[in-house]
Amino acid sequence: MEWAEAQFRTPSGRLEFYAEECADLGDALPIYRERPRDLYALAGEQLPLSLVSYHSKFLPSATLNEVATFRDLIPGPYVTVNPLDAESRDIGEDDIVEIYNGLGSVILHARLSEGMRPGTIAVMQGWRRSSFIEGGMQELVSGNVTNPAHLKMKPLTGADPNAPLHDVWVDIRKVNT
Amino acid sequence: MSALNDQQPETGQQLGLLIDLDRCIGCHACTLVCQEEHGDPQGVQRMKVPTIGSGHHDIPAGVYPDVWMYFQPRMCQHCINPPCIESCPFEAIEKRDDGVVEIIDEDCTGCNLCPPACPYGVIAINSNDMLVAICDMCSTRLDEGLQPACEDACPGDAIFFGDINGSDSVINAQKRKLPKQAYVLSGGGNKDDQPTSRYQSQKAQHQADTSILAVDG
């Protein structure tokens, strides 16, 4: 049987939801930490909007992105913005916008929805760089690991922490064409 | 106004689809299997699955956090009095004895008079031959004793097929099983078409968009 002898490289050798080693960080069980805004700041300025990417029914990551029959069914890419966030930036339905932070930017169309949480913008995941008018989603994401619990556990377990894909701070502006 | 469940069965066969909107997950399996079954080129959708809500694909209506949306498979409604048949100068659309409306490809000239005549917006144009294409309830499969391909493919078991006039049909059994209101698509006020596809939903009951769904009966 595969993996029969395999063990998690945790101190207990088991899957640890509770990690005693992180107790001094207040993090023996998972906790919420404010996301580090400085990592994404632009010219020293912290950015106001939280960027998340969500799963689609049609695109498990970018795997099926170039299947023509699926592409037929999926409009986009676009960023969904609450009208409260859009109005103050003079962004209208289907405008071309740039999502940017200190790390990079991506240019795509905007879609307004009151169903979007104000202060958060969202782009469906699974697009490729070539899908966008310019730039790419990955430009906006930092590879730096800032979670102290991750940093503490890495030498113990050898496990690489996840990239903080949803810990992204950005702003958005209209691109005049 | 009375629910469909209270209506007396009419005489004559009328094959149709009943779609339980509460079971539809918007996966478009029906759209794709329909394309495949008919050998349609990419982009031709005899079966569409619009998001009801904001009107945009997968984007809800409402104000955060109170949002809602659902999916509503749309295809030829196989009307009792199909306005498309009247619109066709070439007699290229016929209503079969079993109630199914179909295009006779040999007679269709691609004149495009029928798509605007359809109140439900479900007549597609085949980009290969420029002829019109509609849900024909998979008439070639029916003639072989099979079910429509979408009914077969739906992973949510949201599509039911049968004789809407037959008291013993799958459709009427399903309607009896679910204490839900049955709806027909609202075709912009023209009651004479009498669309035959039925929709059932609890959600639509709560969030009825009267421009889209009309209580049947």
CSV table of C-alpha atoms in Angstrom, one decimal:
chain,number,residue,atom,x,y,z
A,1,MET,CA,0.0,0.0,0.0
A,2,GLU,CA,1.3,3.4,-1.0
A,3,TRP,CA,2.2,5.8,1.8
A,4,ALA,CA,1.7,3.1,4.5
A,5,GLU,CA,5.0,4.0,6.2
A,6,ALA,CA,4.6,7.7,5.6
A,7,GLN,CA,4.4,10.1,8.5
A,8,PHE,CA,3.6,13.7,8.8
A,9,ARG,CA,6.8,15.6,9.6
A,10,THR,CA,5.1,17.2,12.6
A,11,PRO,CA,6.6,16.8,16.1
A,12,SER,CA,3.8,14.3,16.9
A,13,GLY,CA,4.0,12.6,13.5
A,14,ARG,CA,0.3,13.2,13.1
A,15,LEU,CA,-1.8,15.8,11.4
A,16,GLU,CA,-1.8,18.7,13.9
A,17,PHE,CA,-4.8,21.1,14.1
A,18,TYR,CA,-3.4,22.1,17.5
A,19,ALA,CA,0.4,23.0,17.4
A,20,GLU,CA,1.9,23.3,20.8
A,21,GLU,CA,5.0,25.0,19.3
A,22,CYS,CA,2.9,28.0,18.2
A,23,ALA,CA,1.3,28.5,21.6
A,24,ASP,CA,3.7,31.3,22.5
A,25,LEU,CA,2.5,33.1,19.3
A,26,GLY,CA,-1.1,32.7,20.5
A,27,ASP,CA,-1.6,30.5,17.5
A,28,ALA,CA,-1.8,26.9,18.8
A,29,LEU,CA,-5.1,26.8,17.0
A,30,PRO,CA,-5.6,28.8,13.8
A,31,ILE,CA,-6.4,32.5,14.5
A,32,TYR,CA,-7.2,35.5,12.4
A,33,ARG,CA,-4.3,37.9,11.9
A,34,GLU,CA,-4.7,41.3,10.2
A,35,ARG,CA,-3.1,41.0,6.8
A,36,PRO,CA,0.1,42.8,6.4
A,37,ARG,CA,-0.7,45.9,4.3
A,38,ASP,CA,2.8,47.2,4.1
A,39,LEU,CA,3.8,44.3,1.8
A,40,TYR,CA,1.4,45.7,-0.9
A,41,ALA,CA,1.8,49.4,-0.2
A,42,LEU,CA,2.5,51.7,-3.1
A,43,ALA,CA,5.1,54.5,-2.5
A,44,GLY,CA,4.6,54.0,1.2
A,45,GLU,CA,0.8,54.4,1.0
A,46,GLN,CA,-1.3,51.5,2.2
A,47,LEU,CA,-4.1,50.5,-0.2
A,48,PRO,CA,-7.8,50.3,0.7
A,49,LEU,CA,-9.3,47.4,-1.2
A,50,SER,CA,-9.1,43.7,-0.5
A,51,LEU,CA,-8.8,41.5,-3.6
A,52,VAL,CA,-10.0,37.9,-3.6
A,53,SER,CA,-10.3,35.4,-6.4
A,54,TYR,CA,-13.1,32.9,-6.4
A,55,HIS,CA,-13.6,29.5,-8.0
A,56,SER,CA,-15.7,29.1,-11.0
A,57,LYS,CA,-17.8,26.1,-12.0
A,58,PHE,CA,-15.9,26.0,-15.3
A,59,LEU,CA,-12.3,26.8,-14.5
A,60,PRO,CA,-10.5,24.6,-11.9
A,61,SER,CA,-7.4,26.9,-11.8
A,62,ALA,CA,-6.3,27.6,-15.4
A,63,THR,CA,-6.6,24.0,-16.4
A,64,LEU,CA,-9.5,24.3,-18.8
A,65,ASN,CA,-9.0,27.9,-19.7
A,66,GLU,CA,-8.4,27.2,-23.4
A,67,VAL,CA,-11.2,24.7,-23.9
A,68,ALA,CA,-13.3,26.6,-26.5
A,69,THR,CA,-16.7,25.2,-25.4
A,70,PHE,CA,-16.1,26.4,-21.9
A,71,ARG,CA,-14.8,29.8,-22.9
A,72,ASP,CA,-18.1,30.2,-24.8
A,73,LEU,CA,-20.0,29.9,-21.5
A,74,ILE,CA,-17.8,32.2,-19.4
A,75,PRO,CA,-17.8,35.9,-19.9
A,76,GLY,CA,-14.8,37.8,-18.7
A,77,PRO,CA,-12.3,38.2,-17.2
A,78,TYR,CA,-13.8,41.0,-15.2
A,79,VAL,CA,-13.5,42.4,-11.7
A,80,THR,CA,-16.7,42.7,-9.7
A,81,VAL,CA,-16.9,46.0,-7.7
A,82,ASN,CA,-19.5,47.3,-5.4
A,83,PRO,CA,-21.0,50.6,-6.8
A,84,LEU,CA,-20.0,52.3,-3.5
A,85,ASP,CA,-16.4,51.7,-4.4
A,86,ALA,CA,-16.9,52.3,-8.1
A,87,GLU,CA,-18.7,55.7,-7.8
A,88,SER,CA,-15.9,57.4,-5.8
A,89,ARG,CA,-13.5,56.3,-8.5
A,90,ASP,CA,-15.7,57.2,-11.5
A,91,ILE,CA,-15.9,53.6,-12.6
A,92,GLY,CA,-19.0,52.5,-14.6
A,93,GLU,CA,-20.3,49.2,-15.8
A,94,ASP,CA,-17.9,47.5,-18.3
A,95,ASP,CA,-15.3,50.3,-18.0
A,96,ILE,CA,-11.7,49.2,-18.4
A,97,VAL,CA,-9.9,49.4,-15.1
A,98,GLU,CA,-6.5,48.7,-13.6
A,99,ILE,CA,-6.2,46.8,-10.4
A,100,TYR,CA,-2.8,47.8,-8.9
A,101,ASN,CA,-0.6,47.7,-5.8
A,102,GLY,CA,3.1,48.2,-5.1
A,103,LEU,CA,3.9,44.9,-6.7
A,104,GLY,CA,2.2,45.0,-10.1
A,105,SER,CA,-1.1,45.5,-11.9
A,106,VAL,CA,-3.7,43.9,-14.2
A,107,ILE,CA,-6.0,45.6,-16.6
A,108,LEU,CA,-9.5,44.2,-17.3
A,109,HIS,CA,-13.2,45.1,-17.5
A,110,ALA,CA,-15.3,46.1,-14.5
A,111,ARG,CA,-18.7,44.8,-13.5
A,112,LEU,CA,-20.7,46.5,-10.8
A,113,SER,CA,-22.7,44.5,-8.3
A,114,GLU,CA,-24.4,45.5,-5.1
A,115,GLY,CA,-24.0,41.9,-4.1
A,116,MET,CA,-20.2,42.5,-3.8
A,117,ARG,CA,-19.0,43.3,-0.3
A,118,PRO,CA,-18.0,47.0,-0.1
A,119,GLY,CA,-14.2,47.3,0.3
A,120,THR,CA,-13.6,44.0,-1.4
A,121,ILE,CA,-13.2,43.3,-5.2
A,122,ALA,CA,-13.2,39.9,-6.8
A,123,VAL,CA,-11.9,38.3,-9.9
A,124,MET,CA,-12.8,34.8,-10.9
A,125,GLN,CA,-9.8,32.6,-10.8
A,126,GLY,CA,-8.5,30.5,-13.7
A,127,TRP,CA,-7.5,33.1,-16.2
A,128,ARG,CA,-4.1,33.3,-17.9
A,129,ARG,CA,-1.9,36.3,-18.4
A,130,SER,CA,-3.0,36.3,-22.0
A,131,SER,CA,-6.7,36.6,-20.9
A,132,PHE,CA,-6.1,40.2,-19.6
A,133,ILE,CA,-5.8,43.4,-21.5
A,134,GLU,CA,-2.5,43.9,-19.8
A,135,GLY,CA,-0.6,42.5,-16.8
A,136,GLY,CA,-1.7,39.5,-14.7
A,137,MET,CA,-3.3,38.6,-11.4
A,138,GLN,CA,-0.1,37.0,-10.2
A,139,GLU,CA,1.7,40.3,-10.3
A,140,LEU,CA,-0.4,41.5,-7.4
A,141,VAL,CA,0.4,38.6,-5.1
A,142,SER,CA,3.4,38.6,-2.8
A,143,GLY,CA,5.4,35.4,-2.4
A,144,ASN,CA,6.7,36.6,1.0
A,145,VAL,CA,5.5,34.6,4.0
A,146,THR,CA,4.7,36.9,6.8
A,147,ASN,CA,2.6,34.6,9.1
A,148,PRO,CA,4.9,33.9,12.1
A,149,ALA,CA,3.3,30.5,12.7
A,150,HIS,CA,4.2,29.5,9.2
A,151,LEU,CA,7.8,30.7,9.6
A,152,LYS,CA,8.1,28.9,12.9
A,153,MET,CA,6.7,25.6,11.6
A,154,LYS,CA,8.7,25.5,8.4
A,155,PRO,CA,12.1,24.3,10.0
A,156,LEU,CA,10.2,21.8,12.1
A,157,THR,CA,8.2,20.2,9.3
A,158,GLY,CA,10.1,21.2,6.2
A,159,ALA,CA,6.7,22.1,4.7
A,160,ASP,CA,6.5,25.2,2.5
A,161,PRO,CA,3.7,27.5,3.6
A,162,ASN,CA,1.0,28.4,1.2
A,163,ALA,CA,1.2,31.6,-0.8
A,164,PRO,CA,-1.1,34.2,0.8
A,165,LEU,CA,-3.4,34.4,-2.2
A,166,HIS,CA,-6.2,36.2,-0.5
A,167,ASP,CA,-4.0,38.5,1.6
A,168,VAL,CA,-3.9,41.0,-1.2
A,169,TRP,CA,-4.4,44.7,-0.8
A,170,VAL,CA,-5.0,46.8,-3.9
A,171,ASP,CA,-6.7,49.8,-5.3
A,172,ILE,CA,-8.5,50.2,-8.6
A,173,ARG,CA,-8.7,53.0,-11.1
A,174,LYS,CA,-10.4,53.7,-14.4
A,175,VAL,CA,-8.2,53.4,-17.5
A,176,ASN,CA,-9.0,56.1,-20.0
A,177,THR,CA,-9.0,54.7,-23.4
B,1,MET,CA,-55.3,31.8,-11.4
B,2,SER,CA,-54.9,28.2,-10.5
B,3,ALA,CA,-51.9,26.0,-10.2
B,4,LEU,CA,-51.2,23.5,-12.9
B,5,ASN,CA,-51.7,20.7,-10.5
B,6,ASP,CA,-55.4,21.5,-10.4
B,7,GLN,CA,-55.9,21.5,-14.2
B,8,GLN,CA,-57.7,18.7,-15.9
B,9,PRO,CA,-55.6,16.8,-18.4
B,10,GLU,CA,-56.3,17.9,-21.9
B,11,THR,CA,-56.7,15.4,-24.7
B,12,GLY,CA,-53.8,14.8,-27.1
B,13,GLN,CA,-50.2,14.2,-26.5
B,14,GLN,CA,-47.8,17.1,-25.7
B,15,LEU,CA,-44.3,16.1,-24.9
B,16,GLY,CA,-42.6,18.6,-22.7
B,17,LEU,CA,-39.9,19.3,-20.1
B,18,LEU,CA,-40.4,20.1,-16.5
B,19,ILE,CA,-37.5,21.9,-14.9
B,20,ASP,CA,-37.0,22.1,-11.1
B,21,LEU,CA,-35.1,25.3,-10.7
B,22,ASP,CA,-34.2,24.4,-7.1
B,23,ARG,CA,-32.2,21.5,-8.4
B,24,CYS,CA,-30.4,23.3,-11.2
B,25,ILE,CA,-26.8,24.2,-10.4
B,26,GLY,CA,-26.2,26.2,-13.6
B,27,CYS,CA,-23.5,23.7,-14.8
B,28,HIS,CA,-24.5,23.9,-18.5
B,29,ALA,CA,-24.2,20.2,-18.9
B,30,CYS,CA,-27.5,20.4,-20.8
B,31,THR,CA,-26.1,23.1,-23.1
B,32,LEU,CA,-23.1,21.1,-24.0
B,33,VAL,CA,-24.7,17.7,-24.4
B,34,CYS,CA,-27.3,19.4,-26.6
B,35,GLN,CA,-24.6,20.9,-28.8
B,36,GLU,CA,-23.0,17.4,-29.0
B,37,GLU,CA,-26.2,15.6,-29.8
B,38,HIS,CA,-27.1,17.9,-32.6
B,39,GLY,CA,-23.6,18.2,-33.9
B,40,ASP,CA,-23.8,22.0,-33.5
B,41,PRO,CA,-20.7,24.2,-33.9
B,42,GLN,CA,-19.3,25.9,-30.9
B,43,GLY,CA,-21.4,28.9,-29.8
B,44,VAL,CA,-24.7,27.6,-30.9
B,45,GLN,CA,-26.9,27.1,-27.8
B,46,ARG,CA,-30.3,25.6,-28.3
B,47,MET,CA,-30.3,25.2,-24.5
B,48,LYS,CA,-29.3,28.3,-22.6
B,49,VAL,CA,-28.8,28.6,-18.8
B,50,PRO,CA,-29.1,32.3,-17.9
B,51,THR,CA,-28.5,33.4,-14.3
B,52,ILE,CA,-31.7,34.9,-12.9
B,53,GLY,CA,-30.7,37.7,-10.6
B,54,SER,CA,-28.4,40.5,-11.8
B,55,GLY,CA,-28.8,39.3,-15.3
B,56,HIS,CA,-25.0,38.7,-15.5
B,57,HIS,CA,-23.4,35.2,-15.5
B,58,ASP,CA,-23.1,33.9,-11.9
B,59,ILE,CA,-23.7,37.4,-10.4
B,60,PRO,CA,-26.5,37.7,-7.8
B,61,ALA,CA,-29.1,40.3,-7.4
B,62,GLY,CA,-29.7,42.0,-4.0
B,63,VAL,CA,-27.5,44.0,-1.7
B,64,TYR,CA,-24.7,42.4,0.2
B,65,PRO,CA,-25.1,40.3,2.3
B,66,ASP,CA,-28.8,39.7,1.3
B,67,VAL,CA,-28.2,38.3,-2.2
B,68,TRP,CA,-30.0,35.7,-4.4
B,69,MET,CA,-29.8,34.2,-7.8
B,70,TYR,CA,-30.9,31.0,-9.5
B,71,PHE,CA,-30.5,29.4,-12.9
B,72,GLN,CA,-33.2,28.9,-15.5
B,73,PRO,CA,-32.5,26.6,-18.4
B,74,ARG,CA,-34.2,28.0,-21.5
B,75,MET,CA,-35.0,26.2,-24.7
B,76,CYS,CA,-37.8,26.0,-27.2
B,77,GLN,CA,-41.1,26.1,-25.3
B,78,HIS,CA,-42.9,23.9,-27.8
B,79,CYS,CA,-45.9,26.2,-27.7
B,80,ILE,CA,-49.4,25.0,-28.4
B,81,ASN,CA,-49.7,27.8,-31.0
B,82,PRO,CA,-46.0,28.5,-32.0
B,83,PRO,CA,-45.7,32.1,-33.3
B,84,CYS,CA,-42.5,31.0,-35.1
B,85,ILE,CA,-44.6,28.7,-37.4
B,86,GLU,CA,-46.7,31.7,-38.4
B,87,SER,CA,-43.6,33.8,-39.1
B,88,CYS,CA,-42.0,31.3,-41.4
B,89,PRO,CA,-42.8,31.9,-45.1
B,90,PHE,CA,-41.3,28.6,-46.2
B,91,GLU,CA,-43.3,26.2,-43.9
B,92,ALA,CA,-40.0,25.1,-42.5
B,93,ILE,CA,-41.2,24.7,-38.9
B,94,GLU,CA,-43.7,22.1,-38.0
B,95,LYS,CA,-45.5,20.9,-34.9
B,96,ARG,CA,-45.4,17.2,-34.7
B,97,ASP,CA,-48.3,15.0,-33.5
B,98,ASP,CA,-46.5,14.5,-30.2
B,99,GLY,CA,-46.4,18.3,-29.7
B,100,VAL,CA,-42.7,18.7,-30.5
B,101,VAL,CA,-41.8,21.8,-32.6
B,102,GLU,CA,-39.0,21.2,-35.0
B,103,ILE,CA,-37.2,22.9,-37.9
B,104,ILE,CA,-37.2,21.1,-41.3
B,105,ASP,CA,-33.6,21.8,-42.3
B,106,GLU,CA,-34.3,21.1,-46.0
B,107,ASP,CA,-36.9,23.8,-46.1
B,108,CYS,CA,-35.2,26.4,-43.9
B,109,THR,CA,-33.6,29.2,-46.0
B,110,GLY,CA,-31.9,31.0,-43.1
B,111,CYS,CA,-34.1,34.1,-43.7
B,112,ASN,CA,-34.1,34.8,-40.0
B,113,LEU,CA,-37.7,35.9,-39.7
B,114,CYS,CA,-38.4,33.4,-36.9
B,115,PRO,CA,-35.9,34.4,-34.2
B,116,PRO,CA,-37.6,37.8,-33.5
B,117,ALA,CA,-41.0,36.2,-33.6
B,118,CYS,CA,-40.1,34.0,-30.7
B,119,PRO,CA,-41.2,35.6,-27.4
B,120,TYR,CA,-38.7,33.5,-25.5
B,121,GLY,CA,-35.6,34.3,-27.4
B,122,VAL,CA,-34.6,30.6,-27.9
B,123,ILE,CA,-34.1,30.3,-31.6
B,124,ALA,CA,-30.4,30.1,-32.3
B,125,ILE,CA,-28.6,30.6,-35.6
B,126,ASN,CA,-26.2,27.8,-36.7
B,127,SER,CA,-23.0,29.6,-37.6
B,128,ASN,CA,-22.0,26.8,-40.0
B,129,ASP,CA,-25.0,26.8,-42.4
B,130,MET,CA,-26.8,29.9,-41.1
B,131,LEU,CA,-30.0,27.9,-40.6
B,132,VAL,CA,-32.0,28.3,-37.4
B,133,ALA,CA,-31.6,25.7,-34.7
B,134,ILE,CA,-34.0,25.0,-31.8
B,135,CYS,CA,-34.6,22.4,-29.1
B,136,ASP,CA,-36.4,19.6,-30.9
B,137,MET,CA,-36.7,17.6,-27.8
B,138,CYS,CA,-34.0,15.4,-29.5
B,139,SER,CA,-36.7,14.1,-31.9
B,140,THR,CA,-34.3,11.6,-33.5
B,141,ARG,CA,-33.7,10.2,-30.0
B,142,LEU,CA,-37.4,10.2,-29.3
B,143,ASP,CA,-38.0,8.2,-32.5
B,144,GLU,CA,-35.6,5.6,-31.2
B,145,GLY,CA,-37.4,5.5,-27.9
B,146,LEU,CA,-34.8,7.5,-26.0
B,147,GLN,CA,-35.1,10.5,-23.6
B,148,PRO,CA,-33.9,13.9,-24.6
B,149,ALA,CA,-30.1,14.2,-24.1
B,150,CYS,CA,-30.4,17.0,-21.6
B,151,GLU,CA,-32.7,15.0,-19.3
B,152,ASP,CA,-30.1,12.2,-19.5
B,153,ALA,CA,-27.1,14.4,-18.8
B,154,CYS,CA,-28.4,16.7,-16.0
B,155,PRO,CA,-26.3,15.9,-12.9
B,156,GLY,CA,-28.8,17.6,-10.6
B,157,ASP,CA,-31.8,15.6,-11.9
B,158,ALA,CA,-33.5,18.9,-12.5
B,159,ILE,CA,-35.0,18.0,-15.9
B,160,PHE,CA,-38.0,15.8,-16.3
B,161,PHE,CA,-39.4,14.7,-19.6
B,162,GLY,CA,-42.9,13.4,-20.4
B,163,ASP,CA,-46.4,14.1,-21.8
B,164,ILE,CA,-47.7,17.2,-20.0
B,165,ASN,CA,-51.2,16.0,-20.7
B,166,GLY,CA,-50.7,12.4,-19.6
B,167,SER,CA,-51.9,12.0,-16.0
B,168,ASP,CA,-49.5,9.0,-15.6
B,169,SER,CA,-46.5,10.8,-17.1
B,170,VAL,CA,-43.2,11.4,-15.3
B,171,ILE,CA,-44.0,15.1,-15.4
B,172,ASN,CA,-47.3,14.9,-13.7
B,173,ALA,CA,-45.9,12.4,-11.2
B,174,GLN,CA,-43.1,14.8,-10.4
B,175,LYS,CA,-45.6,17.7,-10.1
B,176,ARG,CA,-47.7,15.7,-7.6
B,177,LYS,CA,-44.6,14.8,-5.6
B,178,LEU,CA,-43.4,18.4,-5.1
B,179,PRO,CA,-45.8,20.8,-3.5
B,180,LYS,CA,-44.4,23.6,-5.5
B,181,GLN,CA,-46.1,26.1,-7.8
B,182,ALA,CA,-45.6,25.4,-11.5
B,183,TYR,CA,-44.7,28.2,-13.8
B,184,VAL,CA,-44.4,28.9,-17.5
B,185,LEU,CA,-42.2,31.4,-19.1
B,186,SER,CA,-43.8,34.7,-19.5
B,187,GLY,CA,-43.7,35.6,-23.1
B,188,GLY,CA,-44.3,39.3,-22.8
B,189,GLY,CA,-48.1,39.1,-22.3
B,190,ASN,CA,-49.0,37.1,-25.4
B,191,LYS,CA,-51.1,34.3,-23.8
B,192,ASP,CA,-52.0,32.7,-27.2
B,193,ASP,CA,-48.6,31.0,-27.6
B,194,GLN,CA,-49.3,28.7,-24.6
B,195,PRO,CA,-45.7,27.6,-23.9
B,196,THR,CA,-45.6,24.0,-22.7
B,197,SER,CA,-42.4,23.8,-20.7
B,198,ARG,CA,-43.0,23.9,-17.0
B,199,TYR,CA,-40.8,25.3,-14.3
B,200,GLN,CA,-41.0,24.5,-10.6
B,201,SER,CA,-39.3,26.4,-7.8
B,202,GLN,CA,-39.6,27.5,-4.2
B,203,LYS,CA,-37.0,30.2,-4.8
B,204,ALA,CA,-38.9,31.6,-7.7
B,205,GLN,CA,-42.0,31.7,-5.5
B,206,HIS,CA,-40.1,33.9,-3.0
B,207,GLN,CA,-38.3,36.0,-5.6
B,208,ALA,CA,-40.6,35.8,-8.5
B,209,ASP,CA,-39.4,37.9,-11.4
B,210,THR,CA,-42.8,38.3,-13.0
B,211,SER,CA,-41.3,39.4,-16.3
B,212,ILE,CA,-39.7,36.0,-16.6
B,213,LEU,CA,-42.0,33.5,-14.9
B,214,ALA,CA,-45.8,33.6,-15.0
B,215,VAL,CA,-47.9,31.4,-12.7
B,216,ASP,CA,-49.3,28.6,-14.9
B,217,GLY,CA,-53.0,28.1,-15.2
